[in-house]
PDB file of C-alpha atoms in Angstrom:
ATOM      1  CA  MET A   1     112.538 -14.408 -59.102  1.00 44.00           C
ATOM      2  CA  THR A   2     114.037 -14.268 -55.668  1.00 54.00           C
ATOM      3  CA  ILE A   3     115.036 -17.389 -53.657  1.00 52.00           C
ATOM      4  CA  GLN A   4     114.457 -17.112 -49.868  1.00 61.00           C
ATOM      5  CA  GLU A   5     114.943 -19.439 -46.952  1.00 61.00           C
ATOM      6  CA  ASN A   6     114.102 -18.812 -43.257  1.00 64.00           C
ATOM      7  CA  MET A   7     114.717 -20.679 -40.047  1.00 55.00           C
ATOM      8  CA  THR A   8     112.469 -21.220 -37.159  1.00 48.00           C
ATOM      9  CA  ASP A   9     113.380 -19.997 -33.635  1.00 45.00           C
ATOM     10  CA  SER A  10     113.772 -23.572 -32.441  1.00 41.00           C
ATOM     11  CA  ALA A  11     116.509 -24.237 -35.128  1.00 45.00           C
ATOM     12  CA  ILE A  12     118.666 -21.226 -34.356  1.00 42.00           C
ATOM     13  CA  THR A  13     120.733 -22.951 -31.638  1.00 43.00           C
ATOM     14  CA  SER A  14     120.819 -26.424 -33.233  1.00 42.00           C
ATOM     15  CA  LYS A  15     124.411 -25.978 -34.596  1.00 45.00           C
ATOM     16  CA  PRO A  16     127.464 -25.599 -32.415  1.00 44.00           C
ATOM     17  CA  VAL A  17     129.203 -22.236 -32.635  1.00 45.00           C
ATOM     18  CA  THR A  18     132.846 -22.626 -33.659  1.00 58.00           C
ATOM     19  CA  LEU A  19     133.792 -19.098 -35.004  1.00 66.00           C
ATOM     20  CA  PRO A  20     134.916 -16.256 -32.973  1.00 65.00           C
ATOM     21  CA  ASP A  21     132.175 -13.540 -32.428  1.00 85.00           C
ATOM     22  CA  ALA A  22     129.887 -15.909 -34.258  1.00 93.00           C
ATOM     23  CA  GLN A  23     126.283 -15.157 -35.164  1.00 96.00           C
ATOM     24  CA  THR A  24     123.747 -17.543 -36.671  1.00 97.00           C
ATOM     25  CA  VAL A  25     122.239 -16.953 -40.003  1.00 97.00           C
ATOM     26  CA  THR A  26     118.372 -16.870 -39.822  1.00 98.00           C
ATOM     27  CA  GLU A  27     117.323 -15.871 -43.363  1.00 98.00           C
ATOM     28  CA  VAL A  28     118.953 -15.807 -46.848  1.00 97.00           C
ATOM     29  CA  GLN A  29     117.398 -14.278 -50.001  1.00 97.00           C
ATOM     30  CA  HIS A  30     119.102 -14.220 -53.424  1.00 96.00           C
ATOM     31  CA  TYR A  31     117.941 -11.551 -55.912  1.00 96.00           C
ATOM     32  CA  THR A  32     120.234 -11.943 -58.831  1.00 94.00           C
ATOM     33  CA  ASP A  33     123.502 -13.818 -59.606  1.00 93.00           C
ATOM     34  CA  ARG A  34     125.269 -10.756 -58.161  1.00 93.00           C
ATOM     35  CA  LEU A  35     123.100  -9.753 -55.188  1.00 96.00           C
ATOM     36  CA  PHE A  36     121.710 -11.257 -52.032  1.00 97.00           C
ATOM     37  CA  ARG A  37     120.818 -10.422 -48.506  1.00 97.00           C
ATOM     38  CA  PHE A  38     120.939 -12.300 -45.222  1.00 98.00           C
ATOM     39  CA  ARG A  39     119.759 -11.878 -41.676  1.00 98.00           C
ATOM     40  CA  CYS A  40     121.584 -13.145 -38.556  1.00 98.00           C
ATOM     41  CA  THR A  41     121.174 -13.021 -34.841  1.00 97.00           C
ATOM     42  CA  ARG A  42     122.225  -9.904 -33.035  1.00 96.00           C
ATOM     43  CA  PRO A  43     124.625  -9.848 -30.005  1.00 93.00           C
ATOM     44  CA  GLN A  44     122.792  -8.638 -27.018  1.00 89.00           C
ATOM     45  CA  SER A  45     125.575  -6.207 -26.290  1.00 89.00           C
ATOM     46  CA  LEU A  46     125.548  -4.600 -29.700  1.00 94.00           C
ATOM     47  CA  ARG A  47     124.324  -1.021 -29.789  1.00 96.00           C
ATOM     48  CA  PHE A  48     124.572   0.967 -33.031  1.00 97.00           C
ATOM     49  CA  ARG A  49     123.159   3.981 -34.772  1.00 97.00           C
ATOM     50  CA  SER A  50     121.155   3.359 -37.965  1.00 97.00           C
ATOM     51  CA  GLY A  51     123.480   3.860 -40.923  1.00 97.00           C
ATOM     52  CA  GLU A  52     126.618   2.524 -39.279  1.00 97.00           C
ATOM     53  CA  PHE A  53     128.714  -0.488 -40.367  1.00 96.00           C
ATOM     54  CA  VAL A  54     130.482  -3.486 -38.709  1.00 96.00           C
ATOM     55  CA  MET A  55     133.144  -5.877 -39.719  1.00 95.00           C
ATOM     56  CA  ILE A  56     131.644  -9.336 -40.742  1.00 95.00           C
ATOM     57  CA  GLY A  57     133.177 -12.388 -42.305  1.00 93.00           C
ATOM     58  CA  LEU A  58     134.203 -16.045 -42.380  1.00 93.00           C
ATOM     59  CA  MET A  59     137.257 -18.007 -41.714  1.00 88.00           C
ATOM     60  CA  GLY A  60     139.642 -18.179 -44.579  1.00 84.00           C
ATOM     61  CA  ASP A  61     141.119 -21.282 -46.132  1.00 83.00           C
ATOM     62  CA  PRO A  62     143.797 -23.174 -44.055  1.00 82.00           C
ATOM     63  CA  ASP A  63     147.386 -22.145 -44.743  1.00 82.00           C
ATOM     64  CA  PRO A  64     149.022 -24.811 -46.928  1.00 83.00           C
ATOM     65  CA  LYS A  65     152.007 -24.949 -44.596  1.00 85.00           C
ATOM     66  CA  THR A  66     150.703 -24.456 -41.028  1.00 85.00           C
ATOM     67  CA  GLY A  67     147.066 -25.445 -41.488  1.00 82.00           C
ATOM     68  CA  LYS A  68     145.967 -22.330 -39.519  1.00 86.00           C
ATOM     69  CA  GLN A  69     143.015 -20.267 -40.558  1.00 85.00           C
ATOM     70  CA  LYS A  70     142.649 -16.445 -40.346  1.00 87.00           C
ATOM     71  CA  PRO A  71     139.351 -14.599 -40.403  1.00 89.00           C
ATOM     72  CA  LEU A  72     138.364 -12.875 -43.658  1.00 90.00           C
ATOM     73  CA  LEU A  73     136.621  -9.684 -42.585  1.00 93.00           C
ATOM     74  CA  ARG A  74     135.105  -6.795 -44.576  1.00 92.00           C
ATOM     75  CA  ALA A  75     133.080  -3.692 -43.663  1.00 93.00           C
ATOM     76  CA  TYR A  76     129.409  -4.145 -44.172  1.00 95.00           C
ATOM     77  CA  SER A  77     126.707  -1.535 -43.541  1.00 96.00           C
ATOM     78  CA  ILE A  78     123.907  -2.794 -41.247  1.00 97.00           C
ATOM     79  CA  ALA A  79     120.766  -2.695 -43.347  1.00 98.00           C
ATOM     80  CA  SER A  80     118.423  -3.280 -40.444  1.00 97.00           C
ATOM     81  CA  PRO A  81     117.449  -0.353 -38.177  1.00 96.00           C
ATOM     82  CA  SER A  82     118.895   0.135 -34.655  1.00 96.00           C
ATOM     83  CA  TRP A  83     115.787  -1.207 -33.051  1.00 95.00           C
ATOM     84  CA  ASP A  84     115.659  -4.460 -34.906  1.00 96.00           C
ATOM     85  CA  GLU A  85     116.163  -7.625 -32.910  1.00 96.00           C
ATOM     86  CA  GLU A  86     118.202  -9.211 -35.720  1.00 98.00           C
ATOM     87  CA  LEU A  87     120.807  -7.796 -38.078  1.00 98.00           C
ATOM     88  CA  GLU A  88     120.425  -7.651 -41.892  1.00 98.00           C
ATOM     89  CA  PHE A  89     123.116  -7.281 -44.525  1.00 97.00           C
ATOM     90  CA  TYR A  90     122.866  -6.690 -48.319  1.00 97.00           C
ATOM     91  CA  SER A  91     125.819  -8.093 -50.336  1.00 95.00           C
ATOM     92  CA  ILE A  92     127.355  -8.368 -53.739  1.00 93.00           C
ATOM     93  CA  LYS A  93     128.620 -11.627 -55.055  1.00 92.00           C
ATOM     94  CA  VAL A  94     132.202 -11.590 -56.506  1.00 87.00           C
ATOM     95  CA  GLN A  95     133.107 -15.046 -57.815  1.00 84.00           C
ATOM     96  CA  ASP A  96     136.777 -14.596 -57.104  1.00 83.00           C
ATOM     97  CA  GLY A  97     136.407 -12.333 -54.125  1.00 84.00           C
ATOM     98  CA  PRO A  98     138.219 -13.589 -51.037  1.00 85.00           C
ATOM     99  CA  LEU A  99     135.093 -13.127 -48.792  1.00 89.00           C
ATOM    100  CA  THR A 100     132.015 -12.805 -51.052  1.00 88.00           C
ATOM    101  CA  SER A 101     132.905 -15.871 -53.083  1.00 88.00           C
ATOM    102  CA  LYS A 102     132.326 -17.782 -49.845  1.00 90.00           C
ATOM    103  CA  LEU A 103     129.707 -15.566 -48.222  1.00 93.00           C
ATOM    104  CA  GLN A 104     127.287 -16.042 -51.091  1.00 93.00           C
ATOM    105  CA  HIS A 105     126.947 -19.747 -50.243  1.00 94.00           C
ATOM    106  CA  LEU A 106     125.545 -19.017 -46.698  1.00 95.00           C
ATOM    107  CA  LYS A 107     122.682 -21.177 -45.630  1.00 96.00           C
ATOM    108  CA  VAL A 108     120.227 -20.782 -42.807  1.00 97.00           C
ATOM    109  CA  GLY A 109     121.858 -22.179 -39.667  1.00 96.00           C
ATOM    110  CA  ASP A 110     125.505 -21.274 -40.838  1.00 96.00           C
ATOM    111  CA  HIS A 111     127.533 -18.899 -38.764  1.00 95.00           C
ATOM    112  CA  VAL A 112     129.290 -15.616 -39.640  1.00 96.00           C
ATOM    113  CA  ILE A 113     131.867 -13.673 -37.764  1.00 95.00           C
ATOM    114  CA  LEU A 114     130.592 -10.292 -36.524  1.00 96.00           C
ATOM    115  CA  ARG A 115     132.953  -7.870 -34.733  1.00 92.00           C
ATOM    116  CA  PRO A 116     130.532  -5.778 -32.569  1.00 89.00           C
ATOM    117  CA  LYS A 117     132.274  -2.460 -32.904  1.00 93.00           C
ATOM    118  CA  PRO A 118     129.989  -0.275 -35.168  1.00 95.00           C
ATOM    119  CA  VAL A 119     131.324   2.910 -36.856  1.00 94.00           C
ATOM    120  CA  GLY A 120     130.463   5.146 -39.827  1.00 93.00           C
ATOM    121  CA  THR A 121     129.649   8.563 -41.038  1.00 94.00           C
ATOM    122  CA  LEU A 122     126.095   7.948 -42.459  1.00 97.00           C
ATOM    123  CA  VAL A 123     124.350   8.895 -39.244  1.00 97.00           C
ATOM    124  CA  HIS A 124     121.977  11.768 -38.416  1.00 97.00           C
ATOM    125  CA  ASP A 125     124.446  13.189 -35.833  1.00 96.00           C
ATOM    126  CA  ALA A 126     126.858  14.094 -38.676  1.00 97.00           C
ATOM    127  CA  LEU A 127     124.309  16.445 -40.399  1.00 98.00           C
ATOM    128  CA  LEU A 128     123.128  19.866 -39.477  1.00 97.00           C
ATOM    129  CA  PRO A 129     119.305  20.231 -39.206  1.00 97.00           C
ATOM    130  CA  GLY A 130     117.435  20.505 -42.550  1.00 98.00           C
ATOM    131  CA  LYS A 131     114.236  19.997 -44.321  1.00 98.00           C
ATOM    132  CA  ARG A 132     115.030  17.613 -47.204  1.00 98.00           C
ATOM    133  CA  LEU A 133     117.269  14.622 -46.859  1.00 98.00           C
ATOM    134  CA  TRP A 134     118.856  12.996 -50.004  1.00 98.00           C
ATOM    135  CA  PHE A 135     120.156   9.407 -49.947  1.00 98.00           C
ATOM    136  CA  PHE A 136     122.465   8.740 -52.969  1.00 98.00           C
ATOM    137  CA  SER A 137     123.209   5.068 -53.553  1.00 96.00           C
ATOM    138  CA  THR A 138     124.472   2.687 -56.140  1.00 95.00           C
ATOM    139  CA  GLY A 139     124.323  -1.134 -55.996  1.00 93.00           C
ATOM    140  CA  THR A 140     124.661  -2.428 -52.499  1.00 95.00           C
ATOM    141  CA  GLY A 141     125.310   1.093 -51.344  1.00 95.00           C
ATOM    142  CA  PHE A 142     121.504   1.010 -50.646  1.00 97.00           C
ATOM    143  CA  ALA A 143     122.162  -0.973 -47.471  1.00 97.00           C
ATOM    144  CA  PRO A 144     122.699   1.858 -44.907  1.00 97.00           C
ATOM    145  CA  PHE A 145     119.654   3.680 -46.277  1.00 98.00           C
ATOM    146  CA  ALA A 146     117.613   0.526 -45.793  1.00 98.00           C
ATOM    147  CA  SER A 147     118.426   1.003 -42.103  1.00 98.00           C
ATOM    148  CA  LEU A 148     117.768   4.743 -42.096  1.00 98.00           C
ATOM    149  CA  LEU A 149     114.503   4.383 -44.036  1.00 98.00           C
ATOM    150  CA  ARG A 150     113.265   2.321 -41.098  1.00 96.00           C
ATOM    151  CA  GLU A 151     114.629   4.747 -38.505  1.00 96.00           C
ATOM    152  CA  PRO A 152     111.978   7.011 -36.748  1.00 95.00           C
ATOM    153  CA  GLN A 153     114.372   9.823 -36.435  1.00 96.00           C
ATOM    154  CA  THR A 154     114.653  10.147 -40.247  1.00 97.00           C
ATOM    155  CA  TYR A 155     111.014  11.231 -40.318  1.00 97.00           C
ATOM    156  CA  GLU A 156     111.101  13.239 -37.202  1.00 96.00           C
ATOM    157  CA  ASP A 157     114.004  15.427 -38.557  1.00 97.00           C
ATOM    158  CA  TYR A 158     112.915  15.867 -42.218  1.00 98.00           C
ATOM    159  CA  ASP A 159     109.895  16.849 -44.194  1.00 97.00           C
ATOM    160  CA  GLU A 160     110.986  15.032 -47.303  1.00 98.00           C
ATOM    161  CA  ILE A 161     113.385  12.068 -48.006  1.00 98.00           C
ATOM    162  CA  VAL A 162     114.592  11.503 -51.490  1.00 98.00           C
ATOM    163  CA  ILE A 163     116.305   8.105 -52.063  1.00 98.00           C
ATOM    164  CA  THR A 164     118.115   7.680 -55.406  1.00 98.00           C
ATOM    165  CA  HIS A 165     119.317   4.159 -56.354  1.00 98.00           C
ATOM    166  CA  THR A 166     121.348   3.623 -59.561  1.00 96.00           C
ATOM    167  CA  CYS A 167     122.011   0.128 -60.804  1.00 96.00           C
ATOM    168  CA  ARG A 168     123.038  -1.496 -64.095  1.00 96.00           C
ATOM    169  CA  ASP A 169     119.872  -3.610 -64.438  1.00 96.00           C
ATOM    170  CA  VAL A 170     116.253  -3.463 -63.250  1.00 97.00           C
ATOM    171  CA  ALA A 171     116.532  -6.698 -61.172  1.00 97.00           C
ATOM    172  CA  GLU A 172     119.301  -5.018 -59.188  1.00 97.00           C
ATOM    173  CA  LEU A 173     116.780  -2.519 -57.897  1.00 98.00           C
ATOM    174  CA  THR A 174     114.558  -5.177 -56.402  1.00 97.00           C
ATOM    175  CA  TYR A 175     115.864  -5.086 -52.789  1.00 98.00           C
ATOM    176  CA  GLY A 176     115.346  -1.368 -52.457  1.00 98.00           C
ATOM    177  CA  ALA A 177     111.999  -1.219 -54.293  1.00 98.00           C
ATOM    178  CA  GLU A 178     110.506  -4.012 -52.266  1.00 97.00           C
ATOM    179  CA  LEU A 179     111.756  -2.532 -48.931  1.00 97.00           C
ATOM    180  CA  ILE A 180     110.220   0.868 -49.739  1.00 98.00           C
ATOM    181  CA  GLU A 181     106.944  -0.695 -50.721  1.00 97.00           C
ATOM    182  CA  SER A 182     106.822  -2.843 -47.532  1.00 97.00           C
ATOM    183  CA  LEU A 183     106.956   0.361 -45.474  1.00 97.00           C
ATOM    184  CA  LYS A 184     103.430   1.216 -46.546  1.00 95.00           C
ATOM    185  CA  THR A 185     101.967  -1.837 -44.735  1.00 95.00           C
ATOM    186  CA  ASP A 186     104.429  -2.105 -41.862  1.00 94.00           C
ATOM    187  CA  GLU A 187     102.060  -1.851 -38.887  1.00 94.00           C
ATOM    188  CA  LEU A 188     104.850  -1.436 -36.349  1.00 90.00           C
ATOM    189  CA  LEU A 189     106.491   1.491 -38.152  1.00 92.00           C
ATOM    190  CA  ASN A 190     103.185   3.143 -39.020  1.00 93.00           C
ATOM    191  CA  GLU A 191     102.312   2.978 -35.307  1.00 92.00           C
ATOM    192  CA  LEU A 192     105.759   3.970 -34.135  1.00 88.00           C
ATOM    193  CA  ILE A 193     106.395   6.868 -36.507  1.00 90.00           C
ATOM    194  CA  GLY A 194     102.861   7.893 -37.453  1.00 91.00           C
ATOM    195  CA  GLU A 195     100.280   6.630 -40.020  1.00 93.00           C
ATOM    196  CA  GLY A 196     101.443   7.434 -43.557  1.00 95.00           C
ATOM    197  CA  PHE A 197     104.999   8.374 -42.626  1.00 96.00           C
ATOM    198  CA  TRP A 198     106.157   6.703 -45.868  1.00 96.00           C
ATOM    199  CA  LYS A 199     104.520   9.478 -47.829  1.00 97.00           C
ATOM    200  CA  LYS A 200     107.569  11.658 -47.151  1.00 97.00           C
ATOM    201  CA  ILE A 201     109.644   9.347 -49.302  1.00 98.00           C
ATOM    202  CA  ARG A 202     110.469  10.202 -52.930  1.00 98.00           C
ATOM    203  CA  TYR A 203     111.947   7.086 -54.556  1.00 98.00           C
ATOM    204  CA  TYR A 204     114.183   7.762 -57.649  1.00 98.00           C
ATOM    205  CA  PRO A 205     115.534   4.625 -59.237  1.00 98.00           C
ATOM    206  CA  THR A 206     117.594   4.616 -62.384  1.00 98.00           C
ATOM    207  CA  THR A 207     119.428   2.094 -64.565  1.00 97.00           C
ATOM    208  CA  THR A 208     122.565   2.533 -66.613  1.00 96.00           C
ATOM    209  CA  ARG A 209     122.428  -0.467 -68.870  1.00 96.00           C
ATOM    210  CA  GLU A 210     119.005  -2.206 -69.090  1.00 96.00           C
ATOM    211  CA  GLU A 211     115.987  -0.219 -70.384  1.00 96.00           C
ATOM    212  CA  SER A 212     113.848   1.239 -67.576  1.00 96.00           C
ATOM    213  CA  PRO A 213     111.481   4.200 -67.023  1.00 95.00           C
ATOM    214  CA  LYS A 214     114.513   6.353 -65.938  1.00 97.00           C
ATOM    215  CA  MET A 215     117.942   5.773 -67.463  1.00 96.00           C
ATOM    216  CA  GLY A 216     121.205   7.394 -66.617  1.00 96.00           C
ATOM    217  CA  ARG A 217     123.808   7.889 -63.975  1.00 96.00           C
ATOM    218  CA  ILE A 218     122.592   9.987 -61.021  1.00 97.00           C
ATOM    219  CA  THR A 219     125.490  12.382 -61.411  1.00 97.00           C
ATOM    220  CA  THR A 220     124.437  13.224 -64.971  1.00 97.00           C
ATOM    221  CA  LEU A 221     120.818  13.596 -63.984  1.00 98.00           C
ATOM    222  CA  LEU A 222     121.758  15.989 -61.204  1.00 98.00           C
ATOM    223  CA  LYS A 223     124.082  18.100 -63.379  1.00 97.00           C
ATOM    224  CA  ASP A 224     121.500  18.563 -66.204  1.00 96.00           C
ATOM    225  CA  GLY A 225     118.671  19.159 -63.832  1.00 97.00           C
ATOM    226  CA  THR A 226     116.601  16.086 -64.719  1.00 97.00           C
ATOM    227  CA  VAL A 227     116.205  14.972 -61.144  1.00 98.00           C
ATOM    228  CA  PHE A 228     114.950  18.287 -60.024  1.00 98.00           C
ATOM    229  CA  ARG A 229     112.461  18.592 -62.948  1.00 97.00           C
ATOM    230  CA  ASP A 230     111.215  14.995 -62.270  1.00 97.00           C
ATOM    231  CA  LEU A 231     110.670  15.740 -58.567  1.00 97.00           C
ATOM    232  CA  GLY A 232     109.170  19.183 -59.060  1.00 97.00           C
ATOM    233  CA  ILE A 233     111.939  21.082 -57.295  1.00 96.00           C
ATOM    234  CA  GLU A 234     111.957  24.419 -58.997  1.00 93.00           C
ATOM    235  CA  SER A 235     115.358  25.578 -57.888  1.00 91.00           C
ATOM    236  CA  GLY A 236     117.111  23.071 -60.103  1.00 94.00           C
ATOM    237  CA  ARG A 237     119.857  22.497 -57.429  1.00 96.00           C
ATOM    238  CA  MET A 238     120.248  21.600 -53.762  1.00 98.00           C
ATOM    239  CA  ASP A 239     120.022  24.414 -51.253  1.00 97.00           C
ATOM    240  CA  PRO A 240     122.664  24.449 -48.453  1.00 98.00           C
ATOM    241  CA  ALA A 241     120.151  26.045 -46.146  1.00 97.00           C
ATOM    242  CA  THR A 242     117.697  23.189 -46.340  1.00 97.00           C
ATOM    243  CA  ASP A 243     119.062  20.144 -48.241  1.00 98.00           C
ATOM    244  CA  ARG A 244     121.108  17.469 -46.543  1.00 98.00           C
ATOM    245  CA  ALA A 245     122.653  14.406 -48.153  1.00 98.00           C
ATOM    246  CA  MET A 246     124.205  10.951 -47.513  1.00 98.00           C
ATOM    247  CA  ILE A 247     126.230   9.301 -50.174  1.00 97.00           C
ATOM    248  CA  CYS A 248     127.134   5.583 -50.482  1.00 96.00           C
ATOM    249  CA  GLY A 249     128.557   4.161 -53.668  1.00 92.00           C
ATOM    250  CA  SER A 250     131.647   3.431 -55.532  1.00 88.00           C
ATOM    251  CA  MET A 251     134.719   5.573 -54.931  1.00 89.00           C
ATOM    252  CA  GLY A 252     134.237   7.255 -58.328  1.00 89.00           C
ATOM    253  CA  LEU A 253     130.607   8.113 -57.625  1.00 91.00           C
ATOM    254  CA  ASN A 254     131.449   9.412 -54.124  1.00 93.00           C
ATOM    255  CA  LEU A 255     134.067  11.816 -55.619  1.00 94.00           C
ATOM    256  CA  ASP A 256     131.826  12.932 -58.387  1.00 96.00           C
ATOM    257  CA  LEU A 257     128.890  13.631 -56.099  1.00 97.00           C
ATOM    258  CA  LYS A 258     131.041  15.349 -53.598  1.00 97.00           C
ATOM    259  CA  GLU A 259     132.231  17.727 -56.284  1.00 97.00           C
ATOM    260  CA  ILE A 260     128.590  18.448 -57.435  1.00 98.00           C
ATOM    261  CA  LEU A 261     127.392  19.051 -53.946  1.00 98.00           C
ATOM    262  CA  GLU A 262     130.367  21.323 -53.159  1.00 98.00           C
ATOM    263  CA  GLY A 263     129.606  23.234 -56.329  1.00 97.00           C
ATOM    264  CA  TRP A 264     126.248  24.065 -54.698  1.00 98.00           C
ATOM    265  CA  ASP A 265     128.009  25.264 -51.610  1.00 98.00           C
ATOM    266  CA  LEU A 266     127.247  22.240 -49.429  1.00 98.00           C
ATOM    267  CA  HIS A 267     130.067  21.098 -47.101  1.00 98.00           C
ATOM    268  CA  GLU A 268     131.138  17.633 -46.100  1.00 97.00           C
ATOM    269  CA  GLY A 269     130.591  16.805 -42.416  1.00 96.00           C
ATOM    270  CA  ALA A 270     131.590  14.146 -39.869  1.00 93.00           C
ATOM    271  CA  ASN A 271     130.524  12.922 -36.446  1.00 92.00           C
ATOM    272  CA  SER A 272     132.768  15.573 -34.903  1.00 94.00           C
ATOM    273  CA  ASP A 273     131.825  18.326 -37.353  1.00 96.00           C
ATOM    274  CA  PRO A 274     128.159  18.156 -38.644  1.00 97.00           C
ATOM    275  CA  GLN A 275     127.697  19.802 -42.067  1.00 98.00           C
ATOM    276  CA  GLN A 276     125.356  19.548 -45.055  1.00 98.00           C
ATOM    277  CA  PHE A 277     126.463  16.044 -46.525  1.00 98.00           C
ATOM    278  CA  VAL A 278     128.342  12.989 -45.510  1.00 98.00           C
ATOM    279  CA  VAL A 279     130.055  10.218 -47.503  1.00 96.00           C
ATOM    280  CA  GLU A 280     130.603   6.614 -46.556  1.00 89.00           C
ATOM    281  CA  LYS A 281     134.194   5.816 -47.333  1.00 75.00           C
ATOM    282  CA  ALA A 282     134.293   2.228 -46.271  1.00 68.00           C
ATOM    283  CA  PHE A 283     131.745   1.054 -48.968  1.00 52.00           C
ATOM    284  CA  VAL A 284     133.072  -1.349 -51.596  1.00 47.00           C
ATOM    285  CA  GLY A 285     131.021  -3.157 -54.210  1.00 41.00           C
TER     286      GLY A 285
END
């Protein structure tokens, strides 16, 4: 069961802002003892491309000697699309983590530091034109794809979007599963992109520990061809002429997927050099 709290518009400005680059938390939802999401106000000056990340954080504990506090900042993918009036973030909870041990206790009306300088490689500009777009994610690596799945350009540029999400337990898939399901009844997106746009999505969740309909690491399922058989892709591999991919997961997963994709003659791209796939190197968690 998830726990969620929201704030009304009238309550957003009730608490004085004391943090640098502060934004007000407007919604918090906990999924498991390891995962939660929150929404906050968006600076009017902030412009970003869906899939990018920013630095967010809180003030650290006072220095025992000087009493001064320094901000604790980490890179977080923006989970909301570029057109959203608020910002959404999806986070892991690490009990002894310098930032997430504090961040997990956020309440509606609290403030977070947000440095409005978005960057990142998981953007459409870093990929060559193609027909099928793959999103490979583990854990909270789903966040940038939560943004891109609500970005009209995703559906304008591709005929098919495959989103894979690998977690240890079924409950850890909840955020992504609920978001994808919500697209079907999102009146704004269906009007903006086109009725039934969500039919282009092929959702492929897997677990590695708890029993579920599809078990296994995505790297294994790619190498042995299971993914392609399940999705009815007869080639049994990705095609550099038509397939494009974005990767956001642990460093080990990123390296393993990169090796697999390069084995199929796909090349890693960047904003300055668009190619067949891109990897988010800033992701941790």
